[in-house]
mmCIF file of C-alpha atoms in Angstrom:
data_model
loop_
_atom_site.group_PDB
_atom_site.id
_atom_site.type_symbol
_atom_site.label_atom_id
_atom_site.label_comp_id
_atom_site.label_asym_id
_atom_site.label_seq_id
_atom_site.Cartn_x
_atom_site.Cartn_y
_atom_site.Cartn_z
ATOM 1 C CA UNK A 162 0.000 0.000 0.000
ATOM 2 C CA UNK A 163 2.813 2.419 0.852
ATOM 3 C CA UNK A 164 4.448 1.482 -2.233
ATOM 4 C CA UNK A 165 1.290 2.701 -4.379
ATOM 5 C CA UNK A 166 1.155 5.719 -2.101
ATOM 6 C CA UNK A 167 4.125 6.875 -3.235
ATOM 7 C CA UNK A 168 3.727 6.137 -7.165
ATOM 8 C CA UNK A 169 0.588 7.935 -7.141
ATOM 9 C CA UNK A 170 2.234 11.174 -5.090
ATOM 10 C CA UNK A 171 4.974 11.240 -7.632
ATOM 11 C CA UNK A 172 4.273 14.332 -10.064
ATOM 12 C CA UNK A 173 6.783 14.920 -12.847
ATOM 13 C CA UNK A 174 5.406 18.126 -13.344
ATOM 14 C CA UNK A 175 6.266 19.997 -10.390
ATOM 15 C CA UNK A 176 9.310 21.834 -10.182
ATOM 16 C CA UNK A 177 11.626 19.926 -8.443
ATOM 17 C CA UNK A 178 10.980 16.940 -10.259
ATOM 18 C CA UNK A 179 11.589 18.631 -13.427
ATOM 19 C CA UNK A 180 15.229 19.666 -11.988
ATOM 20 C CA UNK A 181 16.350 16.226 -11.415
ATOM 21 C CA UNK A 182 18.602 16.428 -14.482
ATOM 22 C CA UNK A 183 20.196 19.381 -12.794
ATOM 23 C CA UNK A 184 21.089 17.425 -9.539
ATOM 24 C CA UNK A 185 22.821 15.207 -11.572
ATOM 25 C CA UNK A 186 25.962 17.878 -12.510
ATOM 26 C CA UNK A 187 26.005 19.481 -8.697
ATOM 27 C CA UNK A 188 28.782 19.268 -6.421
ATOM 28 C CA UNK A 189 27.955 16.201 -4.760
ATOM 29 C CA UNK A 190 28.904 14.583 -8.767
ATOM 30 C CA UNK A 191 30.139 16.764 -11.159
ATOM 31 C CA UNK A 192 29.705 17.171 -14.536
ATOM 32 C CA UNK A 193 33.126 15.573 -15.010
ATOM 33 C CA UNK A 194 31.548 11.783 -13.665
ATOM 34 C CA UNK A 195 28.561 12.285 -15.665
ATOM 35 C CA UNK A 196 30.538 13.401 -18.889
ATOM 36 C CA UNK A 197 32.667 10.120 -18.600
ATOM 37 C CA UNK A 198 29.414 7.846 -18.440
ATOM 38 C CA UNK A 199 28.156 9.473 -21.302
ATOM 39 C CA UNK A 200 31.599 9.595 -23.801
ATOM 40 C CA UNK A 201 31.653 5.678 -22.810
ATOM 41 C CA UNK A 202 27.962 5.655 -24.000
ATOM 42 C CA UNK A 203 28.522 7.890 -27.240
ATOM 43 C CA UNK A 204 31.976 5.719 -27.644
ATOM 44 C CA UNK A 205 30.624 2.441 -27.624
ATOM 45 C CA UNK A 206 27.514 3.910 -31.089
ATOM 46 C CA UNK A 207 30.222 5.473 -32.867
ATOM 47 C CA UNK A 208 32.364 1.964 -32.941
ATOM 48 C CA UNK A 209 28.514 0.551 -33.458
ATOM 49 C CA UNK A 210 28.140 2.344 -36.615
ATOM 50 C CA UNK A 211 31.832 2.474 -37.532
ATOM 51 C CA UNK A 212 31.849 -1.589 -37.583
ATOM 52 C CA UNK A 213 28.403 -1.120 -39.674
ATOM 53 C CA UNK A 214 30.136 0.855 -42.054
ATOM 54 C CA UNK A 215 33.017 -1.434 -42.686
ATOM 55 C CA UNK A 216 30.281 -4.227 -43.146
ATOM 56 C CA UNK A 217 29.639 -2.467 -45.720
ATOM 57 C CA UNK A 218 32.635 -2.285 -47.531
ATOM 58 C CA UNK A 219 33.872 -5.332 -46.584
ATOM 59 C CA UNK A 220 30.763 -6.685 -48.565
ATOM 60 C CA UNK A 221 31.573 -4.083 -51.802
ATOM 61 C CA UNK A 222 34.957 -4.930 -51.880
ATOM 62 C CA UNK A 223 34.259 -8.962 -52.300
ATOM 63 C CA UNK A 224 31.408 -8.632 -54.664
ATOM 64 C CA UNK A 225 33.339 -6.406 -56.747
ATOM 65 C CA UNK A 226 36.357 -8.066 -56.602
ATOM 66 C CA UNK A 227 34.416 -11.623 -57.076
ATOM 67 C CA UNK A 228 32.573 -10.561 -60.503
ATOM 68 C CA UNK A 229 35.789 -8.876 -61.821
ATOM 69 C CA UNK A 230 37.377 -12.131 -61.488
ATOM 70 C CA UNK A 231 34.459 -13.817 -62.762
ATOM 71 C CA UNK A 232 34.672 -11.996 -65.997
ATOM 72 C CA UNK A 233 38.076 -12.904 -66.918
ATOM 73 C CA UNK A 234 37.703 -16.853 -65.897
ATOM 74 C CA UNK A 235 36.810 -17.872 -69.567
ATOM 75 C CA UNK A 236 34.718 -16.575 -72.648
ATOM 76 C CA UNK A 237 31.873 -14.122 -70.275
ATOM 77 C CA UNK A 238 30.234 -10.881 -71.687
ATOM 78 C CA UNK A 239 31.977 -7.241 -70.311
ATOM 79 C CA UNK A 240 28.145 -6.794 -69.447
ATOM 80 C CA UNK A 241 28.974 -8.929 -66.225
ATOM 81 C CA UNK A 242 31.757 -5.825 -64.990
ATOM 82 C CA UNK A 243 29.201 -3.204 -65.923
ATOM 83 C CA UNK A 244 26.648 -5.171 -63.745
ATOM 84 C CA UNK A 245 29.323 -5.059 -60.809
ATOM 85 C CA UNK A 246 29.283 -1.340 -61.120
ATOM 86 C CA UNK A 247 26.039 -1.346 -60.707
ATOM 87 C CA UNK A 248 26.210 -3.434 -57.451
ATOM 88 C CA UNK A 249 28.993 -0.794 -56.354
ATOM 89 C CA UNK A 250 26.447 1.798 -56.573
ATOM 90 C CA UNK A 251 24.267 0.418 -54.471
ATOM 91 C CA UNK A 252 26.254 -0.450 -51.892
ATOM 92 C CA UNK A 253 27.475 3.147 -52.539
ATOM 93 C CA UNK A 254 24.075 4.663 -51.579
ATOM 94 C CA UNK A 255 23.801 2.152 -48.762
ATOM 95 C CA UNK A 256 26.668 2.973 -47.135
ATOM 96 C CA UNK A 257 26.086 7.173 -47.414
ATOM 97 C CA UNK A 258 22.850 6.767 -45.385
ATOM 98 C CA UNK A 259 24.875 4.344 -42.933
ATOM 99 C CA UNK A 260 27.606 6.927 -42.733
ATOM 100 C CA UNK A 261 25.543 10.002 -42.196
ATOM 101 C CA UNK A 262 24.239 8.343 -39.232
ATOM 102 C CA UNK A 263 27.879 7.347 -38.040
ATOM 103 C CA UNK A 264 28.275 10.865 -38.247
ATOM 104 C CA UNK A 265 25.885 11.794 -35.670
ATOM 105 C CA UNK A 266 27.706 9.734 -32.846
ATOM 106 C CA UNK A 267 31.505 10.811 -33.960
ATOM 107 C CA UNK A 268 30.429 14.492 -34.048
ATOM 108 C CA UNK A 269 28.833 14.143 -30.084
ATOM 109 C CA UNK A 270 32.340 12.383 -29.229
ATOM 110 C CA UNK A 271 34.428 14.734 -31.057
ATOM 111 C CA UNK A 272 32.895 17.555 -29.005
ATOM 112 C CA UNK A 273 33.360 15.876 -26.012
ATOM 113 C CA UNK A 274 37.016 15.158 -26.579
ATOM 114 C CA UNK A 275 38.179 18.632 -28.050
ATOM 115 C CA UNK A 276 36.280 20.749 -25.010
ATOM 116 C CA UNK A 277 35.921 18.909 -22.027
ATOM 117 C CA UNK A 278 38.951 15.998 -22.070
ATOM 118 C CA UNK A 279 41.270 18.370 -23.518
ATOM 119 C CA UNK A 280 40.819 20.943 -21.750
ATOM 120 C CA UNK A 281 40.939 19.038 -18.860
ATOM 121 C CA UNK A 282 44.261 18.161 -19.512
ATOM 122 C CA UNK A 283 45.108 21.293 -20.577
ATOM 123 C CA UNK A 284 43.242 23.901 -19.695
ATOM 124 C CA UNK A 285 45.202 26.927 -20.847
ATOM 125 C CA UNK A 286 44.684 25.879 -24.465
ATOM 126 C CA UNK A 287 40.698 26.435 -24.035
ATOM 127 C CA UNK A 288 38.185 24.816 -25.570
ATOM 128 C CA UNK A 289 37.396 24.480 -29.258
ATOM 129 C CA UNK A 290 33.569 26.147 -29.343
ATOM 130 C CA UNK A 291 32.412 28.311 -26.596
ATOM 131 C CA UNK A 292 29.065 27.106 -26.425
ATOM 132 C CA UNK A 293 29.921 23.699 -26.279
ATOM 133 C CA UNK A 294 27.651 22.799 -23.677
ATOM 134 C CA UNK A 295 24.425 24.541 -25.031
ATOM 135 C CA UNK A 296 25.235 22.939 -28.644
ATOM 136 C CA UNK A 297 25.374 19.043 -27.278
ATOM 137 C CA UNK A 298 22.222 20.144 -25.091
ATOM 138 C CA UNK A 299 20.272 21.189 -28.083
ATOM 139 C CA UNK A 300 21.265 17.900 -29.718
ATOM 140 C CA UNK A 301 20.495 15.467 -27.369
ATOM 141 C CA UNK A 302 16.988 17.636 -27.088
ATOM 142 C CA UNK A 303 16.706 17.544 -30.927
ATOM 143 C CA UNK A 304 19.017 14.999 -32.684
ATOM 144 C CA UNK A 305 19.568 15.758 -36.172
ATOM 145 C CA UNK A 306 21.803 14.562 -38.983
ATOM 146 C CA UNK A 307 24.907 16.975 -39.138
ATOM 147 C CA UNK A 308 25.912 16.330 -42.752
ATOM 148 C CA UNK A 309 23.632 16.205 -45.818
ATOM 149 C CA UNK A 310 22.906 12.890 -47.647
ATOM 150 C CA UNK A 311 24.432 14.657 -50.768
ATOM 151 C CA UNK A 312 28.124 15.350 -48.234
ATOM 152 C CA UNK A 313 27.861 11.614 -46.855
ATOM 153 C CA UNK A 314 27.372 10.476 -50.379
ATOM 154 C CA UNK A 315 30.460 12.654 -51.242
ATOM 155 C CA UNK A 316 32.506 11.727 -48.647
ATOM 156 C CA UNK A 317 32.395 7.687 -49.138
ATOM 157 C CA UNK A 318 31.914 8.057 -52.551
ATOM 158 C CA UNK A 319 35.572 9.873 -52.727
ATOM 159 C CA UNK A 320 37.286 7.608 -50.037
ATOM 160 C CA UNK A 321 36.143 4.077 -51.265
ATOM 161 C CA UNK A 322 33.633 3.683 -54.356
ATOM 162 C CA UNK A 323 35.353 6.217 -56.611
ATOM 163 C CA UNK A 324 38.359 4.458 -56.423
ATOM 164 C CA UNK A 325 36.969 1.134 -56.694
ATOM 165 C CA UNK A 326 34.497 2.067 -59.895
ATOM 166 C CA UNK A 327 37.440 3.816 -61.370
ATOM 167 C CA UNK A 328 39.138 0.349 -61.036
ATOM 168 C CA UNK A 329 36.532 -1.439 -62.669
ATOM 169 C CA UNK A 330 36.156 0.569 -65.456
ATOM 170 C CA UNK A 331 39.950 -0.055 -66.077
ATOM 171 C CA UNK A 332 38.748 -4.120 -66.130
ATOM 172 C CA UNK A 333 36.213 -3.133 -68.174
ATOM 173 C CA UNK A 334 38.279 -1.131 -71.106
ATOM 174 C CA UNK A 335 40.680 -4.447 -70.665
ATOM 175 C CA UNK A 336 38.331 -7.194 -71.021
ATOM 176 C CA UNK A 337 37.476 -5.412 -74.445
ATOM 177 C CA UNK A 338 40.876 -5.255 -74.980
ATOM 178 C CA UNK A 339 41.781 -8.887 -74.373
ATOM 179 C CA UNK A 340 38.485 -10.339 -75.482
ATOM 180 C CA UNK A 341 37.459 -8.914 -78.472
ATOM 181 C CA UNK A 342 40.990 -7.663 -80.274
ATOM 182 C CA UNK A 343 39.115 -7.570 -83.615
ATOM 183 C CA UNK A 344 36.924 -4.872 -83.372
ATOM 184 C CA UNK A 345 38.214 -1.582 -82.235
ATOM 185 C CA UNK A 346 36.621 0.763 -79.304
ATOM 186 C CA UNK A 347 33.789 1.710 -78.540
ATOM 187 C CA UNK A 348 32.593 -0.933 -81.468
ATOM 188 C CA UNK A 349 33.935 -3.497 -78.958
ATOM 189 C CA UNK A 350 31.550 -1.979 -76.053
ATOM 190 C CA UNK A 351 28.203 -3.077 -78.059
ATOM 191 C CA UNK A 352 25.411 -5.366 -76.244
ATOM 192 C CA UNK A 353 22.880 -7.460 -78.056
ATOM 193 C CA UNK A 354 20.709 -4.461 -79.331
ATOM 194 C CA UNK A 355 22.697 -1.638 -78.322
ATOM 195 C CA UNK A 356 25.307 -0.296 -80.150
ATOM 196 C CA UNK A 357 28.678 -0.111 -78.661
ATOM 197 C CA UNK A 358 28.724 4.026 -78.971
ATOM 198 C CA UNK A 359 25.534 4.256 -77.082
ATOM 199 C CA UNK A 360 26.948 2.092 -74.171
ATOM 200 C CA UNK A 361 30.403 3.708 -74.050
ATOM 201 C CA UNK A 362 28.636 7.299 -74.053
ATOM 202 C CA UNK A 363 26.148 5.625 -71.082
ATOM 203 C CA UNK A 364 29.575 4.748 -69.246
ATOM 204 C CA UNK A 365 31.424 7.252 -69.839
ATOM 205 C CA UNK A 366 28.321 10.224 -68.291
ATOM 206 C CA UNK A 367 27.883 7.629 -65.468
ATOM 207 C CA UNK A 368 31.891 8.199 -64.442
ATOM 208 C CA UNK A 369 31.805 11.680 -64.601
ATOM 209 C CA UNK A 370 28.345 12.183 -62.766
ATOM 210 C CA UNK A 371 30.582 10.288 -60.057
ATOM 211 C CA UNK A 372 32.888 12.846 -60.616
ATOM 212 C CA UNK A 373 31.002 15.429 -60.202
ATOM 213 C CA UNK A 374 29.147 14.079 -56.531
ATOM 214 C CA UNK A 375 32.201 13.130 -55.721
ATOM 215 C CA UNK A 376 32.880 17.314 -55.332
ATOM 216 C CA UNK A 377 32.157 18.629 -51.914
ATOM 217 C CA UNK A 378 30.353 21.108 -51.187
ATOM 218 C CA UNK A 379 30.330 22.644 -47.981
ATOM 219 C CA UNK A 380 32.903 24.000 -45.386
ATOM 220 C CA UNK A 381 32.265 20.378 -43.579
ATOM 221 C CA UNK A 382 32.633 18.427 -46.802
ATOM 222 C CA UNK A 383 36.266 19.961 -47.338
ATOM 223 C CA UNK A 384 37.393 19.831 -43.718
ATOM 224 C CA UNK A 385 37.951 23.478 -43.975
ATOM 225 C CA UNK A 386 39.181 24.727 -40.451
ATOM 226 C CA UNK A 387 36.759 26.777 -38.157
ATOM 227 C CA UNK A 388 33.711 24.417 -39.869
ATOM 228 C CA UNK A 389 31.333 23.522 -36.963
ATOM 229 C CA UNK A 390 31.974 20.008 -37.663
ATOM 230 C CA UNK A 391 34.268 18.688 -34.565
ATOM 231 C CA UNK A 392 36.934 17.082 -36.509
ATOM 232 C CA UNK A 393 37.842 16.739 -40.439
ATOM 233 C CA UNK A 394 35.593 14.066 -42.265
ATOM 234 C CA UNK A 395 38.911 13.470 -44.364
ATOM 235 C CA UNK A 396 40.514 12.279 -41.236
ATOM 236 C CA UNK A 397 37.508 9.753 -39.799
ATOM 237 C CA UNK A 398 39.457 6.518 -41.704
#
């Protein structure tokens, strides 16, 4: 009975209820003890979404890799590399949406460790953003994406799948090569129904669309200093 007594006296309402967040950072703790509890918390989703990440790219990687291979084992249509380029672009989009969430963890952990652990150790360098406080407090009260699907596609797009797609497309011009010597480029490109100028001019805007995304954008994008990003996307691998 005393139990529900007390249940039904609690009101979350009232004022000092409302300020129990508040006793949690007064002298008797210290912001300090609850900071550390939370940077273990934020720590342990940004390695989360890291390891998702290199799922990711793990899996890109192989497939790629696996139908490259695949289309040099004997007498197999180029179509089969273009079709892995394909699968790389999926992945591709995949993994932006994966790593704009990533972002949202690393960002809380960056600010964490450039204003409160290093100033701790030394405080006469200051902290990194004044208002460091009120800006993790307005996250954590409305959590938002801090880089745009376009950046995130950018950003993986220029450390891992341009790379790899620019690889492929090297496969690609040598299969021709190797496979069908007797006809010269883009003649060689040609599909069952589609001439090989219309499928090298389909290739060829595909790569430099990718070149073009592949462009950032925005102070964050290009790791500019003084960007309110908490660390250099160019430095996260």
């Amino acid at each position: 009975m005393s139990d529900s007594g007390d249940a039904t006296d609690f009101d979350p309402e009232s004022p000092e209820e409302r300020e129990i967040g508040r006793e949690m950072v007064d002298q008797s703790t210290g912001l300090g003890s609850v900071a550390a509890h939370l940077y273990r918390g934020e720590m342990e989703r940004t390695v989360e979404w890291r390891g998702r990440l290199d799922t990711t790219t793990n899996w890109a990687v192989t497939v790629m890799s696996a139908i490259v291979a695949y289309s040099f084992s004997g007498e197999v249509s180029h179509a089969v590399i273009l079709a892995g380029i394909m699968m790389g672009t999926v992945f591709l989009f995949i993994e932006a949406r994966r790593f704009q969430s990533y972002d949202i963890w690393r960002s809380r952990v960056r600010t964490l460790q450039e204003n409160l652990f290093a100033n701790a150790l030394d405080p006469s360098a200051g902290v990194e953003h004044e208002a460091w406080r009120a800006e993790l407090s307005h996250d954590y009260r409305d959590p938002r994406a801090k880089i745009s699907y376009r950046g995130a596609f950018a950003h993986r797009l220029r450390r891992v799948y341009l790379p790899l797609i620019t690889a492929m497309l090297a496969g690609w011009l040598f299969h021709l090569w190797a496979f069908v010597p007797e006809q010269p480029f883009p003649q060689s490109a040609s599909l069952p129904g589609i001439s090989g100028w219309v499928v090298a001019t389909i290739v060829g805007t595909y790569y430099v669309a990718l070149l073009v995304l592949a462009i950032p954008l925005s102070p964050k994008e290009r790791g500019e200093a003084g960007a309110a990003d908490h660390g250099d996307l160019d430095e996260v691998e």
